[in-house]
JSON list of C-alpha atoms and ligand atoms in Angstrom, two decimals:
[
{"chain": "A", "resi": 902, "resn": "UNK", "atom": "CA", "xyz": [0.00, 0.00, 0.00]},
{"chain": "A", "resi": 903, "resn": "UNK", "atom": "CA", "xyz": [1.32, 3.12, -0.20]},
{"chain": "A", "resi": 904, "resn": "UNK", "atom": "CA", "xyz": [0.82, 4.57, 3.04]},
{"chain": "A", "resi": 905, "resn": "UNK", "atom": "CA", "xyz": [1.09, 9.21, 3.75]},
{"chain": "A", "resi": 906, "resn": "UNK", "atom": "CA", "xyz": [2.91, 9.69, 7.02]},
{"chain": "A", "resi": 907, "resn": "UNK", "atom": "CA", "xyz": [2.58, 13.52, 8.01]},
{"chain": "A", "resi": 908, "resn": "UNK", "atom": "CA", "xyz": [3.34, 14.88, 11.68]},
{"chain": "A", "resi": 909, "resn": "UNK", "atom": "CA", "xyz": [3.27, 18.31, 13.33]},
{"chain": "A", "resi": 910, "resn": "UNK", "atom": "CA", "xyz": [6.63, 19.19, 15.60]},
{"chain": "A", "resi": 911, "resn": "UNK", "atom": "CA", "xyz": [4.81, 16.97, 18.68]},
{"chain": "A", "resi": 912, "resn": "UNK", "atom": "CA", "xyz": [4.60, 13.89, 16.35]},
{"chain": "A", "resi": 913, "resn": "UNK", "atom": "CA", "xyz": [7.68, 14.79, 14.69]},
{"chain": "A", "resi": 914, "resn": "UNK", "atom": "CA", "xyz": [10.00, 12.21, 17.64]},
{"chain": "A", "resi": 915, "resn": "UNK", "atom": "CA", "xyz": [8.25, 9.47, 16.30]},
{"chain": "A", "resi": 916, "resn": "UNK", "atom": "CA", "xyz": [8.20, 9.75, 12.11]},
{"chain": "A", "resi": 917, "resn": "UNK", "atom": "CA", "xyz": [11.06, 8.04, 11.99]},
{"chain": "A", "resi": 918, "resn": "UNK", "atom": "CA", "xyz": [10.87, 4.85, 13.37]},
{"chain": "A", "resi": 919, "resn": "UNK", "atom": "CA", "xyz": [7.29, 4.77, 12.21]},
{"chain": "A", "resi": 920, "resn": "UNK", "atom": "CA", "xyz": [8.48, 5.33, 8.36]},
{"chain": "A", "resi": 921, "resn": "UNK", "atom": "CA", "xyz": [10.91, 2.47, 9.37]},
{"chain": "A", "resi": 922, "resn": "UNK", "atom": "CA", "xyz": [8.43, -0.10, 10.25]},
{"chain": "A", "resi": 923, "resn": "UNK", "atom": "CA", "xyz": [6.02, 0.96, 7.06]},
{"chain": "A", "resi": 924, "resn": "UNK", "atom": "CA", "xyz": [8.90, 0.17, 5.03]},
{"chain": "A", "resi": 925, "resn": "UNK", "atom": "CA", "xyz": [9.64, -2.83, 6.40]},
{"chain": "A", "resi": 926, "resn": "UNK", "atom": "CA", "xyz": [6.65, -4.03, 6.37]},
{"chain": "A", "resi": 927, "resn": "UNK", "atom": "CA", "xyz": [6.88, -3.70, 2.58]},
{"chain": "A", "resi": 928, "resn": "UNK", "atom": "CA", "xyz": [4.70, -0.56, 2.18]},
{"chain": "A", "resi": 929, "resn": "UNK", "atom": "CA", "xyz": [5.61, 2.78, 0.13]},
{"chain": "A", "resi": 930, "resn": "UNK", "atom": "CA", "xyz": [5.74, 6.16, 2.07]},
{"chain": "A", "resi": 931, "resn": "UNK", "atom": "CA", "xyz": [4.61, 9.22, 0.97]},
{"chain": "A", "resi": 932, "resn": "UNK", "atom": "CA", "xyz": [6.23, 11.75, 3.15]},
{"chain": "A", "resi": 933, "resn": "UNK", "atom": "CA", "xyz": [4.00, 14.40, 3.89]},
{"chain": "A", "resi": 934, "resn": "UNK", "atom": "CA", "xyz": [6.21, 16.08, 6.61]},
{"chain": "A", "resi": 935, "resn": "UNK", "atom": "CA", "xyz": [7.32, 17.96, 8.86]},
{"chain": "A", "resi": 936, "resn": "UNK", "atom": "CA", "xyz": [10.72, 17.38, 8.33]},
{"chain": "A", "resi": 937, "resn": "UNK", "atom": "CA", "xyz": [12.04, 19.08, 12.11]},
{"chain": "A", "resi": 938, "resn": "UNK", "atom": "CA", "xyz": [10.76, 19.62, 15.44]},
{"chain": "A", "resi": 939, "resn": "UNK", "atom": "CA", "xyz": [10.10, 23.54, 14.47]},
{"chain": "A", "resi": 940, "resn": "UNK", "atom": "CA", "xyz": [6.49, 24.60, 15.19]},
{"chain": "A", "resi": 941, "resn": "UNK", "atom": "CA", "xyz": [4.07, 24.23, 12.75]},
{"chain": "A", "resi": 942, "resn": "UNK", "atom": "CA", "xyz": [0.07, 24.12, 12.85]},
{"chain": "A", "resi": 943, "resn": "UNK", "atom": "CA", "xyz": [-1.33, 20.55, 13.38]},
{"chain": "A", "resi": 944, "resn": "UNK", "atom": "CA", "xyz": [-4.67, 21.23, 10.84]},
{"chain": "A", "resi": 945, "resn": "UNK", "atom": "CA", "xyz": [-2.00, 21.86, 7.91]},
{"chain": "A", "resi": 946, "resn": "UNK", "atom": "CA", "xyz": [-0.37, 18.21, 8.25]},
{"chain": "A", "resi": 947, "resn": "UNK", "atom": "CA", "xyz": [-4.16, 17.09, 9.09]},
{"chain": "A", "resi": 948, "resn": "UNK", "atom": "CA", "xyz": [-5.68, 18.52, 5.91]},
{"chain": "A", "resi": 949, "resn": "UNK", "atom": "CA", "xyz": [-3.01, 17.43, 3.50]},
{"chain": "A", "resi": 950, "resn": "UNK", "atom": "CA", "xyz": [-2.99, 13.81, 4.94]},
{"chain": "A", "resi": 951, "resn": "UNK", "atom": "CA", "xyz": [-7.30, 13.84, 4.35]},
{"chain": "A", "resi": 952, "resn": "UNK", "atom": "CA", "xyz": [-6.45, 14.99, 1.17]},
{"chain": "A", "resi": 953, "resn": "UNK", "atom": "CA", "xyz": [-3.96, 12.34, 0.18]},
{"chain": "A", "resi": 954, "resn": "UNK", "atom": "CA", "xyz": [-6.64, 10.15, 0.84]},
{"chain": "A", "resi": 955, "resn": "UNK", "atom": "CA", "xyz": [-9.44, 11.86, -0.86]},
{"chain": "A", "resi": 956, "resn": "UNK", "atom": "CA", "xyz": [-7.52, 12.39, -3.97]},
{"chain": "A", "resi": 957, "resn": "UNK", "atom": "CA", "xyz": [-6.04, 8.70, -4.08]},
{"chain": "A", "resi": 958, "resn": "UNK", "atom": "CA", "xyz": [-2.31, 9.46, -3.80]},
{"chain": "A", "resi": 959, "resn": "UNK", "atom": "CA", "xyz": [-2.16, 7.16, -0.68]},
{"chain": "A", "resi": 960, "resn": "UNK", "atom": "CA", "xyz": [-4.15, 4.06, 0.54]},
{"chain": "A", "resi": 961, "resn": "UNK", "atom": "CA", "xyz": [-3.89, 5.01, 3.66]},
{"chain": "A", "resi": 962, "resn": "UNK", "atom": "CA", "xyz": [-2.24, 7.58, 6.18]},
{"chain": "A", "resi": 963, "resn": "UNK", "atom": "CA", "xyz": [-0.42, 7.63, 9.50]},
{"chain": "A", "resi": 964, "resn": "UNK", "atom": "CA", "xyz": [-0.60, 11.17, 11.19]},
{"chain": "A", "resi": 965, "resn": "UNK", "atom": "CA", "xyz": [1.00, 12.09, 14.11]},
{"chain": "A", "resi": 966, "resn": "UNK", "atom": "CA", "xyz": [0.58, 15.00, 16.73]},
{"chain": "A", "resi": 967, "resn": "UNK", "atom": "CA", "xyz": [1.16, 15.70, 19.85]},
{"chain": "A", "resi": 968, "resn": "UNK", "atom": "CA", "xyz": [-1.80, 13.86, 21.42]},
{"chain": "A", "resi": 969, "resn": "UNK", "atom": "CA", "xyz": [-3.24, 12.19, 17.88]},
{"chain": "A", "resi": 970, "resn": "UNK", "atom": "CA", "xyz": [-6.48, 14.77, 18.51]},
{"chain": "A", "resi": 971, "resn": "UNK", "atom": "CA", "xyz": [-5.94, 18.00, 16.79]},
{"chain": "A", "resi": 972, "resn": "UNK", "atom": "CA", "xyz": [-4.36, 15.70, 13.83]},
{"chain": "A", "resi": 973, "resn": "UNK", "atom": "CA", "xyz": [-7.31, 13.78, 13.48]},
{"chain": "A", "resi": 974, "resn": "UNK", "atom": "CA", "xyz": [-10.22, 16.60, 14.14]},
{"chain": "A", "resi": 975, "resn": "UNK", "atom": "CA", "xyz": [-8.47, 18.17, 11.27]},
{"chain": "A", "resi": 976, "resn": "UNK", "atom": "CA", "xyz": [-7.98, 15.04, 8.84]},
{"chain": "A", "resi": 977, "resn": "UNK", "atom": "CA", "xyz": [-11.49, 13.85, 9.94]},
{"chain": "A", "resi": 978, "resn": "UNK", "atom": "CA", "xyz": [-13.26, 17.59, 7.95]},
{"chain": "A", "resi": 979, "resn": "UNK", "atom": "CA", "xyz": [-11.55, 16.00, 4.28]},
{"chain": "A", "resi": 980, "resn": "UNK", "atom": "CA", "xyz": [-14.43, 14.06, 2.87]},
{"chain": "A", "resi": 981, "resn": "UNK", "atom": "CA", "xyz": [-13.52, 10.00, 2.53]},
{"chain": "A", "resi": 982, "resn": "UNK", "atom": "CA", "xyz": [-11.64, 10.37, 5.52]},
{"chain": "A", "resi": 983, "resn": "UNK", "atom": "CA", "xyz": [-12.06, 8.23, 8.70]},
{"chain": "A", "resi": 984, "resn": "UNK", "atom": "CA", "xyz": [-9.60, 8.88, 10.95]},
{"chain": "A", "resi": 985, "resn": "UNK", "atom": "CA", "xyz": [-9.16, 7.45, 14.76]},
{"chain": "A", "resi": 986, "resn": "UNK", "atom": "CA", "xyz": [-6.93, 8.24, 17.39]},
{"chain": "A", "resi": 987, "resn": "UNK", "atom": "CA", "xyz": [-5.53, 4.48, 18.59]},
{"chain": "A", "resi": 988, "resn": "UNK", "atom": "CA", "xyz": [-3.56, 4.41, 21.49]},
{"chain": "A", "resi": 989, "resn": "UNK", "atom": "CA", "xyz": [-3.82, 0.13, 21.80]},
{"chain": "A", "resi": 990, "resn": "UNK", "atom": "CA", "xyz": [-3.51, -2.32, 18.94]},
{"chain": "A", "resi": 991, "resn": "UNK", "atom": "CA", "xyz": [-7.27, -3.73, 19.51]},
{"chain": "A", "resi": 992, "resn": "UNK", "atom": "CA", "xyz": [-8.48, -0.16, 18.24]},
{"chain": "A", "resi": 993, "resn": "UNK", "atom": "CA", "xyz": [-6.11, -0.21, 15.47]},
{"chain": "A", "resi": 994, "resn": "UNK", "atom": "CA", "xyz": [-7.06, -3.37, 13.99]},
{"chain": "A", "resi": 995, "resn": "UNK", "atom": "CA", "xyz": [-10.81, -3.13, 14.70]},
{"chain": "A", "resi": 996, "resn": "UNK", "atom": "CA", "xyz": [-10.81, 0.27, 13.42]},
{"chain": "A", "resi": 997, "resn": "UNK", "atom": "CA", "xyz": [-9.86, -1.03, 9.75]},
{"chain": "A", "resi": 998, "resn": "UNK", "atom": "CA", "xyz": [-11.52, -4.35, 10.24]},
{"chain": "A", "resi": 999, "resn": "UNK", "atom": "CA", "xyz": [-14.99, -3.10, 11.36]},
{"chain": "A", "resi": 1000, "resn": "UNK", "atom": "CA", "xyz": [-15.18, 0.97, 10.37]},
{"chain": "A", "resi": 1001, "resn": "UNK", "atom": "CA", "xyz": [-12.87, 1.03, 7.11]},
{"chain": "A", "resi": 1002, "resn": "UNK", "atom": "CA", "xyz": [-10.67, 3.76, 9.33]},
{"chain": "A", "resi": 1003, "resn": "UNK", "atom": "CA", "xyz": [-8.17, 4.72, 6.75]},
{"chain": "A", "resi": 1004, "resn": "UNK", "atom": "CA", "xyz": [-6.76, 7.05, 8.87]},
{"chain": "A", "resi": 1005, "resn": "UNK", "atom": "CA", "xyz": [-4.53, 6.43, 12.14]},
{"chain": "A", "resi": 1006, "resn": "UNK", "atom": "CA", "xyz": [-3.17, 9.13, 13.96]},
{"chain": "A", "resi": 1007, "resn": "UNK", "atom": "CA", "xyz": [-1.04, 8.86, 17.14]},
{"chain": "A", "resi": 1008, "resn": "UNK", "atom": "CA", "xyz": [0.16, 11.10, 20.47]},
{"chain": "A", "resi": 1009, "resn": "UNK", "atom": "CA", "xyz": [3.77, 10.89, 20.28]},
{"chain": "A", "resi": 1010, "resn": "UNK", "atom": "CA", "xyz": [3.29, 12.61, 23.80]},
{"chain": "A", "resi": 1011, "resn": "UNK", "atom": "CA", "xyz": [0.86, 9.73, 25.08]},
{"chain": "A", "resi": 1012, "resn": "UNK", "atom": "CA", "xyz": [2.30, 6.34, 23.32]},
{"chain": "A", "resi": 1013, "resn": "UNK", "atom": "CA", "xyz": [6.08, 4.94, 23.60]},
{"chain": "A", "resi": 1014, "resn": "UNK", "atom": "CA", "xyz": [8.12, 4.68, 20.58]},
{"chain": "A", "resi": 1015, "resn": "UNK", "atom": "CA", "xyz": [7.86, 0.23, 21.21]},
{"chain": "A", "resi": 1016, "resn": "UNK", "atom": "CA", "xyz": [3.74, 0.30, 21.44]},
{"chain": "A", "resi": 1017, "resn": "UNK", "atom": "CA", "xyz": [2.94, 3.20, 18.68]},
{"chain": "A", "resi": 1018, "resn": "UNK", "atom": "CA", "xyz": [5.33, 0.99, 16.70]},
{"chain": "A", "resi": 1019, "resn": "UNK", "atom": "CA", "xyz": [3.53, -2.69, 17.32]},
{"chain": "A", "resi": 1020, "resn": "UNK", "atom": "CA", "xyz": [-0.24, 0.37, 16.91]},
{"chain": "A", "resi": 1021, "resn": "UNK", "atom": "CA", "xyz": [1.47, 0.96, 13.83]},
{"chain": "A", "resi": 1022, "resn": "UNK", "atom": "CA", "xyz": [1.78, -2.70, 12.66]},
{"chain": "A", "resi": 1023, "resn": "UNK", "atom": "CA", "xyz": [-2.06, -3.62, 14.00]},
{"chain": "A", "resi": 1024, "resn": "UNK", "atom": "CA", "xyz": [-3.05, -0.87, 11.70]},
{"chain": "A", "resi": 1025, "resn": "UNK", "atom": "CA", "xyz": [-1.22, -2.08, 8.32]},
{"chain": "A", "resi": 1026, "resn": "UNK", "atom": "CA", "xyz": [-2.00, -6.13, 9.19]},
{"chain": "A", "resi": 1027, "resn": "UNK", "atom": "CA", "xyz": [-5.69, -4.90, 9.11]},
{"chain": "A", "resi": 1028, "resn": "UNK", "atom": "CA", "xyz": [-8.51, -5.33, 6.29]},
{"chain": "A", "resi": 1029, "resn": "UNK", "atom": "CA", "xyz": [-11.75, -3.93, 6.35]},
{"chain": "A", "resi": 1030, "resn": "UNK", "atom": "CA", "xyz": [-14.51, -7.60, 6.54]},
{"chain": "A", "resi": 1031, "resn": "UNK", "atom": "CA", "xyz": [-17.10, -5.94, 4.35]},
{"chain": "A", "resi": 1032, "resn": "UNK", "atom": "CA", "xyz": [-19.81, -8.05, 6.67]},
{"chain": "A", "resi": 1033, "resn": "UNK", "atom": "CA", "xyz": [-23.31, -7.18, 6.24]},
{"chain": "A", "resi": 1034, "resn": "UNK", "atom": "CA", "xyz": [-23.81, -5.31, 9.37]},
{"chain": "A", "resi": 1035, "resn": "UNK", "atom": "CA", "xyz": [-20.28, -3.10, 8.81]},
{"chain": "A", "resi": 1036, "resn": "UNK", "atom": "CA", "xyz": [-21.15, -2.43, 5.16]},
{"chain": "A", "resi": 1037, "resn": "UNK", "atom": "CA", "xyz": [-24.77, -1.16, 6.86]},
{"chain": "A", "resi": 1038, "resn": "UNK", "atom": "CA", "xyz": [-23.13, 0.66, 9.47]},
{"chain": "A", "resi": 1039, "resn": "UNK", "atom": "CA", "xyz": [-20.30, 2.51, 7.43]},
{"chain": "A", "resi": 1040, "resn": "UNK", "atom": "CA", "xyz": [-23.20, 3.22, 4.31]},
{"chain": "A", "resi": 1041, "resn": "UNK", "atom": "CA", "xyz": [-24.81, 5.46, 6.81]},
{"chain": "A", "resi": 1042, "resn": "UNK", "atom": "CA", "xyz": [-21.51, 7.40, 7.65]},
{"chain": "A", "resi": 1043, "resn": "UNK", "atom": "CA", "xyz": [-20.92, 8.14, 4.07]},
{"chain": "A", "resi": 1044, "resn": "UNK", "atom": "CA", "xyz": [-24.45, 8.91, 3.97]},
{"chain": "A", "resi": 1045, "resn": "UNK", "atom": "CA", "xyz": [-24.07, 11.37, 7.25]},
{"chain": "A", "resi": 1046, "resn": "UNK", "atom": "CA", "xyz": [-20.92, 12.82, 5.32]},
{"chain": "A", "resi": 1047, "resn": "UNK", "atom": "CA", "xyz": [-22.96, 13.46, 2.09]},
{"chain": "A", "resi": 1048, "resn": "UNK", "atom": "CA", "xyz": [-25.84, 15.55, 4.07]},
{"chain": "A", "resi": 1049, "resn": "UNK", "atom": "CA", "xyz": [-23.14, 17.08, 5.84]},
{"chain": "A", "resi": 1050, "resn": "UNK", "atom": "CA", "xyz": [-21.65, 18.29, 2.70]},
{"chain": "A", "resi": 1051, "resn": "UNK", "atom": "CA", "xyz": [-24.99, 19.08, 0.98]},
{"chain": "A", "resi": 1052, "resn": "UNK", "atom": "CA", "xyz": [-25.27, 22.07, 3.29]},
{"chain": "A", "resi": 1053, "resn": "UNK", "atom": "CA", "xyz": [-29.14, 21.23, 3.94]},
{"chain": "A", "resi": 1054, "resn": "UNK", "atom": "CA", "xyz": [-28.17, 21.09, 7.53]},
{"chain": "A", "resi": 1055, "resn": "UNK", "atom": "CA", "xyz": [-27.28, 24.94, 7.75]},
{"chain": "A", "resi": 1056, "resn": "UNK", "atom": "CA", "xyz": [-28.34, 26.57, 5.14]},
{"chain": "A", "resi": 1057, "resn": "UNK", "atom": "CA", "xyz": [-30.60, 29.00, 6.29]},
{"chain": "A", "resi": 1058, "resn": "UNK", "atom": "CA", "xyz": [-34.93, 28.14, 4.86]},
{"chain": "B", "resi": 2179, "resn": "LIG", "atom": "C1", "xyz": [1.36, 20.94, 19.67]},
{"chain": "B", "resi": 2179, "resn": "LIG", "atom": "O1", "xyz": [1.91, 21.54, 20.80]},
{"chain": "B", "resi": 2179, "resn": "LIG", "atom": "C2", "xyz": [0.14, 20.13, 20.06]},
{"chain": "B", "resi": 2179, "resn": "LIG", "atom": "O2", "xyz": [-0.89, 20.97, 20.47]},
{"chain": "B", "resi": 2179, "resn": "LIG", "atom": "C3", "xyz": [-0.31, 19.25, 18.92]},
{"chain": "B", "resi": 2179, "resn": "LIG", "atom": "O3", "xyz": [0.75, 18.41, 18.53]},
{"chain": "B", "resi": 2179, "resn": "LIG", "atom": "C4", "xyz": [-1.45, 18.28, 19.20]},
{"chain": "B", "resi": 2179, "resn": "LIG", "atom": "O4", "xyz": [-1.26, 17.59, 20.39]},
{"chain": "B", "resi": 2179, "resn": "LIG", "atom": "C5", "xyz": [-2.80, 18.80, 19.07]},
{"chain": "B", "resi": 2179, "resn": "LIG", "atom": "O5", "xyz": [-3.78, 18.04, 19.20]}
]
């Protein structure tokens, strides 16, 4: 798969070792940055991992913050995206297998380097089932996220 890795400066300490483990698990990266631990703005690295996904440059994406939050609220606004914080490998696997997240994003400030990396594993091992009562249940997101984006829920009548 070819999997978008993008951090802000409190996800930068763990890119590394996280593009290490895509790699080796035989995935391509596309590096979306930051490249330092200078301060930058969390919804930039959020928005242009959603939009990876949304315009089908990556399968899926990795995004790190400080706490995985700001990351994700940003990443989760792209339509097509479904991002989850996952600070345990049960979430990170269930996530894909059950809710097609296509999205992870992790605190570098919450998780060690040795469990964000094994997260980080859960999360490419994964594949969404497709069983009847997922494909039900993830129809009505996209369904939520097309209403949401027709603007009949705040336009004004
Ligand atoms: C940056 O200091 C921090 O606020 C950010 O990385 C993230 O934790 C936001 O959710």
């Amino acid at each position: 798969m070819r999997i978008a890795l993008g951090c802000d400066h409190g996800g930068f300490p763990l890119k590394a070792k996280v593009a290490e483990v895509v790699k080796s698990c035989g995935h391509e990266i596309v590096d979306l940055g930051t490249d330092s631990s200078c301060s930058v703005d969390y919804p930039d690295y959020g928005l242009t991992g959603g939009l990876a996904i949304a315009r089908r440059e990556a399968d899926r994406a990795i995004l790190l913050c400080g706490s995985g939050i700001g990351i994700s609220v940003a990443a989760n606004k792209v339509p097509g995206v479904r991002a989850g914080v996952c600070h345990d490998t049960y979430s990170a696997h269930q996530g894909v297998e059950h809710d097609d997240m296509n999205v992870l994003c992790l605190g570098a400030r919450i998780v060690g380097e040795a469990l964000a990396l094994e997260i980080v594993q859960s999360f490419l091992n994964a594949r969404y089932t497709n069983e009847e009562r997922h494909a039900r249940r993830l129809a009505k997101l996209l369904e939520i996220e097309r209403r949401a984006n027709s603007g009949e829920w705040t336009q004004a009548s």
